[in-house]
mmCIF file of C-alpha atoms in Angstrom:
data_model
loop_
_atom_site.group_PDB
_atom_site.id
_atom_site.type_symbol
_atom_site.label_atom_id
_atom_site.label_comp_id
_atom_site.label_asym_id
_atom_site.label_seq_id
_atom_site.Cartn_x
_atom_site.Cartn_y
_atom_site.Cartn_z
ATOM 1 C CA UNK A 80 -106.289 79.863 8.986
ATOM 2 C CA UNK A 81 -109.703 79.504 7.411
ATOM 3 C CA UNK A 82 -112.119 80.848 10.016
ATOM 4 C CA UNK A 83 -115.407 79.103 9.366
ATOM 5 C CA UNK A 84 -117.219 80.982 12.133
ATOM 6 C CA UNK A 85 -116.247 84.323 10.602
ATOM 7 C CA UNK A 86 -117.374 83.064 7.205
ATOM 8 C CA UNK A 87 -120.725 82.041 8.685
ATOM 9 C CA UNK A 88 -121.205 85.395 10.374
ATOM 10 C CA UNK A 89 -120.403 87.291 7.183
ATOM 11 C CA UNK A 90 -122.880 85.136 5.285
ATOM 12 C CA UNK A 91 -125.506 85.827 7.943
ATOM 13 C CA UNK A 92 -124.904 89.569 7.621
ATOM 14 C CA UNK A 93 -125.073 89.514 3.811
ATOM 15 C CA UNK A 94 -128.339 87.558 3.800
ATOM 16 C CA UNK A 95 -129.870 89.795 6.481
ATOM 17 C CA UNK A 96 -129.026 92.960 4.554
ATOM 18 C CA UNK A 97 -130.372 91.463 1.325
ATOM 19 C CA UNK A 98 -133.697 90.402 2.831
ATOM 20 C CA UNK A 99 -134.113 93.787 4.517
ATOM 21 C CA UNK A 100 -133.624 95.580 1.215
ATOM 22 C CA UNK A 101 -136.124 93.271 -0.466
ATOM 23 C CA UNK A 102 -138.744 94.138 2.171
ATOM 24 C CA UNK A 103 -139.043 97.620 0.692
ATOM 25 C CA UNK A 104 -141.296 96.070 -1.951
ATOM 26 C CA UNK A 105 -143.584 94.390 0.579
ATOM 27 C CA UNK A 106 -147.213 95.496 0.906
ATOM 28 C CA UNK A 107 -148.330 97.678 3.831
ATOM 29 C CA UNK A 108 -147.931 95.898 7.143
ATOM 30 C CA UNK A 109 -144.273 94.974 6.687
ATOM 31 C CA UNK A 110 -143.021 97.954 8.651
ATOM 32 C CA UNK A 111 -142.526 96.100 11.934
ATOM 33 C CA UNK A 112 -140.532 93.289 10.295
ATOM 34 C CA UNK A 113 -138.516 95.825 8.325
ATOM 35 C CA UNK A 114 -137.740 97.794 11.480
ATOM 36 C CA UNK A 115 -136.662 94.601 13.241
ATOM 37 C CA UNK A 116 -134.213 93.738 10.467
ATOM 38 C CA UNK A 117 -132.971 97.327 10.318
ATOM 39 C CA UNK A 118 -131.960 97.108 13.967
ATOM 40 C CA UNK A 119 -129.525 94.363 12.921
ATOM 41 C CA UNK A 120 -127.652 96.640 10.510
ATOM 42 C CA UNK A 121 -124.720 97.094 12.957
ATOM 43 C CA UNK A 122 -123.678 93.722 11.541
ATOM 44 C CA UNK A 123 -121.994 95.927 8.916
ATOM 45 C CA UNK A 124 -119.445 96.837 11.579
ATOM 46 C CA UNK A 125 -118.565 93.159 11.788
ATOM 47 C CA UNK A 126 -117.890 93.109 8.022
ATOM 48 C CA UNK A 127 -115.179 95.721 8.442
ATOM 49 C CA UNK A 128 -113.840 94.301 11.698
ATOM 50 C CA UNK A 129 -113.414 90.851 10.177
ATOM 51 C CA UNK A 130 -111.679 92.386 7.165
ATOM 52 C CA UNK A 131 -109.280 94.223 9.460
ATOM 53 C CA UNK A 132 -108.636 91.020 11.391
ATOM 54 C CA UNK A 133 -107.894 88.906 8.311
ATOM 55 C CA UNK A 134 -105.815 91.542 6.523
ATOM 56 C CA UNK A 135 -103.721 92.279 9.607
ATOM 57 C CA UNK A 136 -103.177 88.594 10.295
ATOM 58 C CA UNK A 137 -102.013 87.990 6.733
ATOM 59 C CA UNK A 138 -100.019 91.121 5.979
ATOM 60 C CA UNK A 139 -99.148 92.704 9.321
ATOM 61 C CA UNK A 140 -95.706 91.158 9.681
ATOM 62 C CA UNK A 141 -94.474 91.387 6.106
ATOM 63 C CA UNK A 142 -96.066 94.394 4.443
ATOM 64 C CA UNK A 143 -93.642 97.242 3.702
ATOM 65 C CA UNK A 144 -90.617 95.067 4.499
ATOM 66 C CA UNK A 145 -89.979 94.227 0.851
ATOM 67 C CA UNK A 146 -89.772 96.605 -2.061
ATOM 68 C CA UNK A 147 -93.080 96.732 -3.901
ATOM 69 C CA UNK A 148 -94.945 94.703 -1.249
ATOM 70 C CA UNK A 149 -97.581 97.389 -0.716
ATOM 71 C CA UNK A 150 -98.289 97.674 -4.449
ATOM 72 C CA UNK A 151 -98.618 93.889 -4.762
ATOM 73 C CA UNK A 152 -100.967 93.817 -1.793
ATOM 74 C CA UNK A 153 -103.192 96.518 -3.331
ATOM 75 C CA UNK A 154 -103.301 94.696 -6.656
ATOM 76 C CA UNK A 155 -104.350 91.483 -4.955
ATOM 77 C CA UNK A 156 -107.141 93.321 -3.175
ATOM 78 C CA UNK A 157 -108.399 95.066 -6.304
ATOM 79 C CA UNK A 158 -108.228 91.816 -8.283
ATOM 80 C CA UNK A 159 -110.368 90.189 -5.610
ATOM 81 C CA UNK A 160 -113.383 92.491 -5.715
ATOM 82 C CA UNK A 161 -113.183 95.057 -8.525
ATOM 83 C CA UNK A 162 -114.265 92.859 -11.483
ATOM 84 C CA UNK A 163 -117.637 92.070 -9.896
ATOM 85 C CA UNK A 164 -117.900 95.586 -8.504
ATOM 86 C CA UNK A 165 -117.405 97.028 -12.001
ATOM 87 C CA UNK A 166 -119.914 94.690 -13.635
ATOM 88 C CA UNK A 167 -122.636 95.620 -11.146
ATOM 89 C CA UNK A 168 -121.807 99.302 -11.601
ATOM 90 C CA UNK A 169 -122.100 98.957 -15.375
ATOM 91 C CA UNK A 170 -125.496 97.303 -14.968
ATOM 92 C CA UNK A 171 -126.793 100.388 -13.193
ATOM 93 C CA UNK A 172 -125.192 102.604 -15.833
ATOM 94 C CA UNK A 173 -127.403 100.782 -18.361
ATOM 95 C CA UNK A 174 -130.382 101.453 -16.086
ATOM 96 C CA UNK A 175 -129.398 105.143 -15.996
ATOM 97 C CA UNK A 176 -129.304 105.240 -19.805
ATOM 98 C CA UNK A 177 -132.722 103.594 -19.958
ATOM 99 C CA UNK A 178 -134.036 106.297 -17.624
ATOM 100 C CA UNK A 179 -132.453 109.065 -19.703
ATOM 101 C CA UNK A 180 -134.068 107.739 -22.886
ATOM 102 C CA UNK A 181 -137.448 107.328 -21.226
ATOM 103 C CA UNK A 182 -137.617 103.542 -21.393
ATOM 104 C CA UNK A 183 -138.069 103.234 -17.620
ATOM 105 C CA UNK A 184 -138.947 105.577 -14.795
ATOM 106 C CA UNK A 185 -137.515 106.005 -11.314
ATOM 107 C CA UNK A 186 -138.669 107.677 -8.148
ATOM 108 C CA UNK A 187 -135.043 108.355 -7.197
ATOM 109 C CA UNK A 188 -133.321 110.147 -10.099
ATOM 110 C CA UNK A 189 -130.462 111.259 -7.859
ATOM 111 C CA UNK A 190 -129.326 107.651 -7.605
ATOM 112 C CA UNK A 191 -128.423 107.696 -11.303
ATOM 113 C CA UNK A 192 -126.676 111.065 -11.461
ATOM 114 C CA UNK A 193 -123.879 110.812 -14.032
ATOM 115 C CA UNK A 194 -121.875 113.352 -12.036
ATOM 116 C CA UNK A 195 -121.377 110.639 -9.393
ATOM 117 C CA UNK A 196 -120.011 108.078 -11.864
ATOM 118 C CA UNK A 197 -116.322 109.097 -11.578
ATOM 119 C CA UNK A 198 -116.464 108.701 -7.790
ATOM 120 C CA UNK A 199 -118.000 105.251 -8.228
ATOM 121 C CA UNK A 200 -115.410 104.176 -10.784
ATOM 122 C CA UNK A 201 -112.583 105.345 -8.534
ATOM 123 C CA UNK A 202 -114.127 103.896 -5.348
ATOM 124 C CA UNK A 203 -114.492 107.310 -3.728
ATOM 125 C CA UNK A 204 -118.256 107.419 -3.084
ATOM 126 C CA UNK A 205 -117.931 106.621 0.645
ATOM 127 C CA UNK A 206 -115.289 109.286 1.304
ATOM 128 C CA UNK A 207 -117.755 112.129 1.905
ATOM 129 C CA UNK A 208 -117.600 113.330 -1.704
ATOM 130 C CA UNK A 209 -121.224 112.578 -2.615
ATOM 131 C CA UNK A 210 -124.470 113.510 -0.875
ATOM 132 C CA UNK A 211 -126.377 110.323 -1.585
ATOM 133 C CA UNK A 212 -125.805 106.693 -2.508
ATOM 134 C CA UNK A 213 -125.690 106.223 -6.258
ATOM 135 C CA UNK A 214 -125.825 103.421 -8.851
ATOM 136 C CA UNK A 215 -125.212 100.165 -6.919
ATOM 137 C CA UNK A 216 -126.087 101.689 -3.578
ATOM 138 C CA UNK A 217 -124.565 98.922 -1.426
ATOM 139 C CA UNK A 218 -121.174 99.359 -3.100
ATOM 140 C CA UNK A 219 -120.353 102.208 -0.715
ATOM 141 C CA UNK A 220 -118.908 99.517 1.534
ATOM 142 C CA UNK A 221 -116.379 98.539 -1.134
ATOM 143 C CA UNK A 222 -115.311 102.174 -1.377
ATOM 144 C CA UNK A 223 -114.908 102.113 2.407
ATOM 145 C CA UNK A 224 -112.898 98.882 2.271
ATOM 146 C CA UNK A 225 -110.629 100.371 -0.393
ATOM 147 C CA UNK A 226 -109.994 103.345 1.878
ATOM 148 C CA UNK A 227 -108.982 100.924 4.636
ATOM 149 C CA UNK A 228 -106.696 98.983 2.283
ATOM 150 C CA UNK A 229 -104.934 102.196 1.302
ATOM 151 C CA UNK A 230 -104.390 103.164 4.935
ATOM 152 C CA UNK A 231 -103.232 99.745 6.107
ATOM 153 C CA UNK A 232 -99.636 101.078 6.467
ATOM 154 C CA UNK A 233 -100.929 103.453 9.158
ATOM 155 C CA UNK A 234 -102.353 100.515 11.110
ATOM 156 C CA UNK A 235 -99.131 98.534 10.712
ATOM 157 C CA UNK A 236 -97.070 101.538 11.808
ATOM 158 C CA UNK A 237 -99.267 101.950 14.900
ATOM 159 C CA UNK A 238 -98.665 98.313 15.774
ATOM 160 C CA UNK A 239 -94.915 98.400 15.169
ATOM 161 C CA UNK A 240 -94.544 101.514 17.301
ATOM 162 C CA UNK A 241 -96.987 100.748 20.101
ATOM 163 C CA UNK A 242 -98.046 97.115 19.772
ATOM 164 C CA UNK A 243 -101.632 96.317 20.686
ATOM 165 C CA UNK A 244 -101.761 99.527 22.712
ATOM 166 C CA UNK A 245 -100.902 101.446 19.558
ATOM 167 C CA UNK A 246 -103.734 99.769 17.654
ATOM 168 C CA UNK A 247 -106.199 100.452 20.469
ATOM 169 C CA UNK A 248 -105.098 104.092 20.595
ATOM 170 C CA UNK A 249 -105.491 104.456 16.815
ATOM 171 C CA UNK A 250 -109.015 103.007 16.926
ATOM 172 C CA UNK A 251 -109.928 105.250 19.871
ATOM 173 C CA UNK A 252 -108.611 108.357 18.109
ATOM 174 C CA UNK A 253 -110.587 107.476 14.979
ATOM 175 C CA UNK A 254 -113.782 107.026 16.989
ATOM 176 C CA UNK A 255 -113.199 110.302 18.841
ATOM 177 C CA UNK A 256 -112.673 112.119 15.544
ATOM 178 C CA UNK A 257 -115.870 110.576 14.180
ATOM 179 C CA UNK A 258 -117.861 111.669 17.222
ATOM 180 C CA UNK A 259 -116.506 115.217 16.899
ATOM 181 C CA UNK A 260 -117.320 115.276 13.174
ATOM 182 C CA UNK A 261 -120.890 114.128 13.845
ATOM 183 C CA UNK A 262 -121.348 116.682 16.636
ATOM 184 C CA UNK A 263 -120.039 119.435 14.349
ATOM 185 C CA UNK A 264 -122.385 118.210 11.574
ATOM 186 C CA UNK A 265 -119.455 117.608 9.262
ATOM 187 C CA UNK A 266 -120.688 114.035 8.970
ATOM 188 C CA UNK A 267 -124.428 114.515 8.293
ATOM 189 C CA UNK A 268 -125.697 111.505 10.231
ATOM 190 C CA UNK A 269 -127.138 111.052 13.701
ATOM 191 C CA UNK A 270 -124.348 108.585 14.466
ATOM 192 C CA UNK A 271 -121.111 107.678 12.712
ATOM 193 C CA UNK A 272 -122.294 104.060 12.886
ATOM 194 C CA UNK A 273 -125.046 104.994 10.402
ATOM 195 C CA UNK A 274 -122.789 106.794 7.921
ATOM 196 C CA UNK A 275 -122.611 105.442 4.371
ATOM 197 C CA UNK A 276 -121.597 108.292 2.086
ATOM 198 C CA UNK A 277 -119.039 108.985 4.830
ATOM 199 C CA UNK A 278 -118.595 105.298 5.505
ATOM 200 C CA UNK A 279 -114.856 105.160 4.772
ATOM 201 C CA UNK A 280 -114.014 106.738 8.115
ATOM 202 C CA UNK A 281 -116.469 104.559 10.013
ATOM 203 C CA UNK A 282 -114.983 101.507 8.317
ATOM 204 C CA UNK A 283 -111.420 102.490 9.187
ATOM 205 C CA UNK A 284 -112.261 102.635 12.895
ATOM 206 C CA UNK A 285 -113.791 99.143 12.634
ATOM 207 C CA UNK A 286 -110.829 97.947 10.572
ATOM 208 C CA UNK A 287 -108.403 99.113 13.269
ATOM 209 C CA UNK A 288 -110.491 97.356 15.921
ATOM 210 C CA UNK A 289 -110.361 94.154 13.879
ATOM 211 C CA UNK A 290 -106.589 94.479 13.557
ATOM 212 C CA UNK A 291 -106.362 94.875 17.344
ATOM 213 C CA UNK A 292 -108.388 91.680 17.845
ATOM 214 C CA UNK A 293 -106.125 89.830 15.389
ATOM 215 C CA UNK A 294 -103.002 90.720 17.335
ATOM 216 C CA UNK A 295 -104.711 89.999 20.665
ATOM 217 C CA UNK A 296 -105.567 86.517 19.396
ATOM 218 C CA UNK A 297 -102.049 85.937 18.096
ATOM 219 C CA UNK A 298 -100.492 86.873 21.431
ATOM 220 C CA UNK A 299 -103.035 85.072 23.593
ATOM 221 C CA UNK A 300 -102.030 81.936 25.495
ATOM 222 C CA UNK A 301 -105.620 81.060 26.395
ATOM 223 C CA UNK A 302 -106.216 77.483 25.208
ATOM 224 C CA UNK A 303 -109.914 78.010 24.530
ATOM 225 C CA UNK A 304 -111.262 75.297 22.217
ATOM 226 C CA UNK A 305 -115.019 75.507 22.731
ATOM 227 C CA UNK A 306 -117.081 77.570 20.305
ATOM 228 C CA UNK A 307 -119.782 78.154 22.915
ATOM 229 C CA UNK A 308 -118.356 81.480 24.239
ATOM 230 C CA UNK A 309 -118.155 82.911 20.713
ATOM 231 C CA UNK A 310 -121.728 81.962 19.852
ATOM 232 C CA UNK A 311 -123.055 83.147 23.203
ATOM 233 C CA UNK A 312 -121.384 86.547 22.897
ATOM 234 C CA UNK A 313 -122.487 86.841 19.254
ATOM 235 C CA UNK A 314 -126.068 86.070 20.356
ATOM 236 C CA UNK A 315 -125.748 88.781 23.013
ATOM 237 C CA UNK A 316 -124.605 91.224 20.318
ATOM 238 C CA UNK A 317 -127.662 90.354 18.206
ATOM 239 C CA UNK A 318 -129.897 90.788 21.252
ATOM 240 C CA UNK A 319 -128.282 94.162 21.939
ATOM 241 C CA UNK A 320 -129.007 95.239 18.366
ATOM 242 C CA UNK A 321 -132.589 93.999 18.518
ATOM 243 C CA UNK A 322 -133.243 95.943 21.719
ATOM 244 C CA UNK A 323 -131.503 99.155 20.590
ATOM 245 C CA UNK A 324 -128.724 99.036 23.160
ATOM 246 C CA UNK A 325 -125.914 101.590 23.187
ATOM 247 C CA UNK A 326 -123.892 101.248 19.995
ATOM 248 C CA UNK A 327 -120.548 100.896 21.762
ATOM 249 C CA UNK A 328 -121.889 97.926 23.710
ATOM 250 C CA UNK A 329 -122.735 96.262 20.386
ATOM 251 C CA UNK A 330 -119.288 96.931 18.917
ATOM 252 C CA UNK A 331 -117.600 95.656 22.087
ATOM 253 C CA UNK A 332 -119.662 92.451 22.008
ATOM 254 C CA UNK A 333 -118.863 91.878 18.315
ATOM 255 C CA UNK A 334 -115.150 92.324 18.996
ATOM 256 C CA UNK A 335 -115.282 89.940 21.953
ATOM 257 C CA UNK A 336 -117.206 87.378 19.897
ATOM 258 C CA UNK A 337 -114.539 87.572 17.191
ATOM 259 C CA UNK A 338 -111.791 87.115 19.779
ATOM 260 C CA UNK A 339 -113.400 83.985 21.227
ATOM 261 C CA UNK A 340 -114.192 82.532 17.790
ATOM 262 C CA UNK A 341 -110.693 83.064 16.432
ATOM 263 C CA UNK A 342 -109.066 81.602 19.533
ATOM 264 C CA UNK A 343 -111.212 78.468 19.410
ATOM 265 C CA UNK A 344 -110.499 77.876 15.726
ATOM 266 C CA UNK A 345 -106.793 78.628 16.104
ATOM 267 C CA UNK A 346 -106.453 76.162 18.969
ATOM 268 C CA UNK A 347 -108.490 73.401 17.289
ATOM 269 C CA UNK A 348 -109.079 74.068 13.573
ATOM 270 C CA UNK A 349 -111.035 70.861 12.990
ATOM 271 C CA UNK A 350 -113.592 71.872 15.597
ATOM 272 C CA UNK A 351 -115.475 74.047 13.089
ATOM 273 C CA UNK A 352 -116.047 71.285 10.545
ATOM 274 C CA UNK A 353 -119.729 71.314 11.482
ATOM 275 C CA UNK A 354 -119.921 74.594 9.528
ATOM 276 C CA UNK A 355 -118.166 73.237 6.424
ATOM 277 C CA UNK A 356 -121.480 72.632 4.629
ATOM 278 C CA UNK A 357 -121.991 76.418 4.543
ATOM 279 C CA UNK A 358 -118.680 77.082 2.800
ATOM 280 C CA UNK A 359 -120.126 77.096 -0.761
ATOM 281 C CA UNK A 360 -122.397 79.934 0.351
ATOM 282 C CA UNK A 361 -119.969 81.595 2.730
ATOM 283 C CA UNK A 362 -117.301 82.087 0.092
ATOM 284 C CA UNK A 363 -119.753 84.047 -2.082
ATOM 285 C CA UNK A 364 -120.921 86.452 0.649
ATOM 286 C CA UNK A 365 -119.390 89.359 -1.254
ATOM 287 C CA UNK A 366 -121.196 88.289 -4.404
ATOM 288 C CA UNK A 367 -124.517 88.053 -2.562
ATOM 289 C CA UNK A 368 -123.961 91.530 -1.179
ATOM 290 C CA UNK A 369 -122.993 93.201 -4.469
ATOM 291 C CA UNK A 370 -125.346 91.298 -6.763
ATOM 292 C CA UNK A 371 -128.585 91.516 -4.809
ATOM 293 C CA UNK A 372 -129.429 95.113 -5.897
ATOM 294 C CA UNK A 373 -129.131 93.952 -9.523
ATOM 295 C CA UNK A 374 -131.567 91.083 -8.992
ATOM 296 C CA UNK A 375 -133.770 93.395 -6.933
ATOM 297 C CA UNK A 376 -134.041 95.776 -9.896
ATOM 298 C CA UNK A 377 -135.290 92.989 -12.168
ATOM 299 C CA UNK A 378 -137.239 90.591 -9.947
ATOM 300 C CA UNK A 379 -138.796 93.109 -7.570
ATOM 301 C CA UNK A 380 -138.885 96.508 -9.273
ATOM 302 C CA UNK A 381 -140.130 94.997 -12.563
ATOM 303 C CA UNK A 382 -141.407 91.411 -12.253
ATOM 304 C CA UNK A 383 -143.046 91.877 -8.859
ATOM 305 C CA UNK A 384 -144.108 95.509 -8.894
ATOM 306 C CA UNK A 385 -145.226 95.675 -12.553
ATOM 307 C CA UNK A 386 -146.520 92.151 -13.180
ATOM 308 C CA UNK A 387 -147.169 89.888 -10.194
ATOM 309 C CA UNK A 388 -148.340 92.355 -7.567
ATOM 310 C CA UNK A 389 -151.138 93.834 -9.755
ATOM 311 C CA UNK A 390 -152.329 90.333 -10.651
ATOM 312 C CA UNK A 391 -152.378 89.146 -7.044
ATOM 313 C CA UNK A 392 -151.452 85.597 -8.045
ATOM 314 C CA UNK A 393 -148.848 85.093 -5.301
ATOM 315 C CA UNK A 394 -148.169 86.667 -1.922
ATOM 316 C CA UNK A 395 -145.098 88.808 -1.501
ATOM 317 C CA UNK A 396 -143.773 86.694 1.359
ATOM 318 C CA UNK A 397 -143.847 83.614 -0.846
ATOM 319 C CA UNK A 398 -142.261 85.388 -3.791
ATOM 320 C CA UNK A 399 -139.735 87.091 -1.458
ATOM 321 C CA UNK A 400 -137.568 83.978 -1.501
ATOM 322 C CA UNK A 401 -137.429 83.709 -5.310
ATOM 323 C CA UNK A 402 -135.082 86.686 -5.890
ATOM 324 C CA UNK A 403 -133.069 85.608 -2.832
ATOM 325 C CA UNK A 404 -132.454 82.174 -4.346
ATOM 326 C CA UNK A 405 -131.608 83.755 -7.694
ATOM 327 C CA UNK A 406 -129.063 86.017 -5.991
ATOM 328 C CA UNK A 407 -127.378 83.043 -4.339
ATOM 329 C CA UNK A 408 -127.285 81.091 -7.607
ATOM 330 C CA UNK A 409 -125.894 84.007 -9.610
ATOM 331 C CA UNK A 410 -123.290 84.712 -6.913
ATOM 332 C CA UNK A 411 -122.085 81.099 -7.010
ATOM 333 C CA UNK A 412 -121.846 81.086 -10.802
ATOM 334 C CA UNK A 413 -120.112 84.468 -10.781
ATOM 335 C CA UNK A 414 -117.538 83.310 -8.255
ATOM 336 C CA UNK A 415 -116.710 80.150 -10.146
ATOM 337 C CA UNK A 416 -116.747 81.340 -13.747
ATOM 338 C CA UNK A 417 -116.084 85.079 -13.578
ATOM 339 C CA UNK A 418 -114.559 86.525 -10.412
ATOM 340 C CA UNK A 419 -111.791 83.967 -9.948
ATOM 341 C CA UNK A 420 -110.839 83.998 -13.617
ATOM 342 C CA UNK A 421 -110.941 87.782 -13.862
ATOM 343 C CA UNK A 422 -108.840 88.066 -10.710
ATOM 344 C CA UNK A 423 -106.338 85.525 -12.007
ATOM 345 C CA UNK A 424 -106.117 87.419 -15.306
ATOM 346 C CA UNK A 425 -105.417 90.709 -13.513
ATOM 347 C CA UNK A 426 -102.775 89.117 -11.314
ATOM 348 C CA UNK A 427 -101.196 87.368 -14.272
ATOM 349 C CA UNK A 428 -101.057 90.496 -16.415
ATOM 350 C CA UNK A 429 -99.774 92.817 -13.702
ATOM 351 C CA UNK A 430 -97.752 90.554 -11.424
ATOM 352 C CA UNK A 431 -97.057 87.494 -13.534
ATOM 353 C CA UNK A 432 -98.823 85.342 -10.941
ATOM 354 C CA UNK A 433 -99.932 81.853 -11.911
ATOM 355 C CA UNK A 434 -103.676 81.084 -11.823
ATOM 356 C CA UNK A 435 -104.943 79.589 -8.581
ATOM 357 C CA UNK A 436 -105.696 75.864 -8.746
ATOM 358 C CA UNK A 437 -109.297 74.901 -9.339
ATOM 359 C CA UNK A 438 -110.987 72.653 -6.772
ATOM 360 C CA UNK A 439 -110.388 69.526 -8.864
ATOM 361 C CA UNK A 440 -106.653 70.282 -8.908
ATOM 362 C CA UNK A 441 -106.291 70.673 -5.132
ATOM 363 C CA UNK A 442 -104.959 67.637 -3.323
ATOM 364 C CA UNK A 443 -107.025 66.827 -0.248
ATOM 365 C CA UNK A 444 -105.328 67.879 2.979
ATOM 366 C CA UNK A 445 -104.743 65.453 5.830
ATOM 367 C CA UNK A 446 -107.651 65.317 8.261
ATOM 368 C CA UNK A 447 -105.776 67.213 10.971
ATOM 369 C CA UNK A 448 -105.112 70.124 8.613
ATOM 370 C CA UNK A 449 -108.588 70.645 7.185
ATOM 371 C CA UNK A 450 -109.639 74.256 7.388
ATOM 372 C CA UNK A 451 -106.164 75.706 7.661
#
């Protein structure tokens, strides 16, 4: 299945996070808008829940049943995101060198600490091994995803032993452990839902919840075809975020929204064609997320802060959209000309896999199969 609603929600989350980060360069008076966007940051939980859903749906029945299947799965995952991840990391390594040689200055030298580079290269920076976000600060979520990928066998084992109850119990145990760790100040955040340098454990709880939703959808006999329940519940989740409702209410609403959306698309795949126009953007959500700090460093930290803002020739809220559009354009180019080809090269070298067909090589599917 190609879940267009999930793709749209992930795109919405990526764009929201990007625009919130860009607001840090706004003139005084932006604080209320920034606070409003910050209240929507629990959308990050949906990132991990959707990942858990999609990974469990694809690999839950066949992983570990064939020799080498887990290794192949990990290679496919790393080929999917690591090339772009590494390029953005190297960009900030160049920035760190420029700082060391005095070419540029920073108000946050800890972000470019070379001692944190090994953790970033090995995708360990969200495992509680560093005290602050470093280099490409948003990439902590990829470290958290990698942690979840490595522990997928635990989720599959929980399902094979206890079914959906086993998955629910695993998620509940993870959340309980997180609450205890926060209370004991092992995780140095007010809530585990705010953790980033400890984000791997937060992500795993979300990942397990997403896996539970995937299996609940697969086993459901409800013939729901309307998208209205999914959008209504998703809107309620956004409203709960905006009004600072209890965090578990937000997570529950996101999970329920996912359940309704997946059921509707499973039962009538063509029903989401109204979202097809967003696919070119939706498929580069990861690129938007990872690339926007790079563009921020150039278009906001330098072009805006050093050149345009002192001149006063354009308002920030007009210019605000320029780096956003650049991010989207770069993400689309990266996906087409770099990420796919780099991923195909990795898969070909390590697994002997053939390159994926380019869009021009794909034969159009019959109308009743579009989106599958």
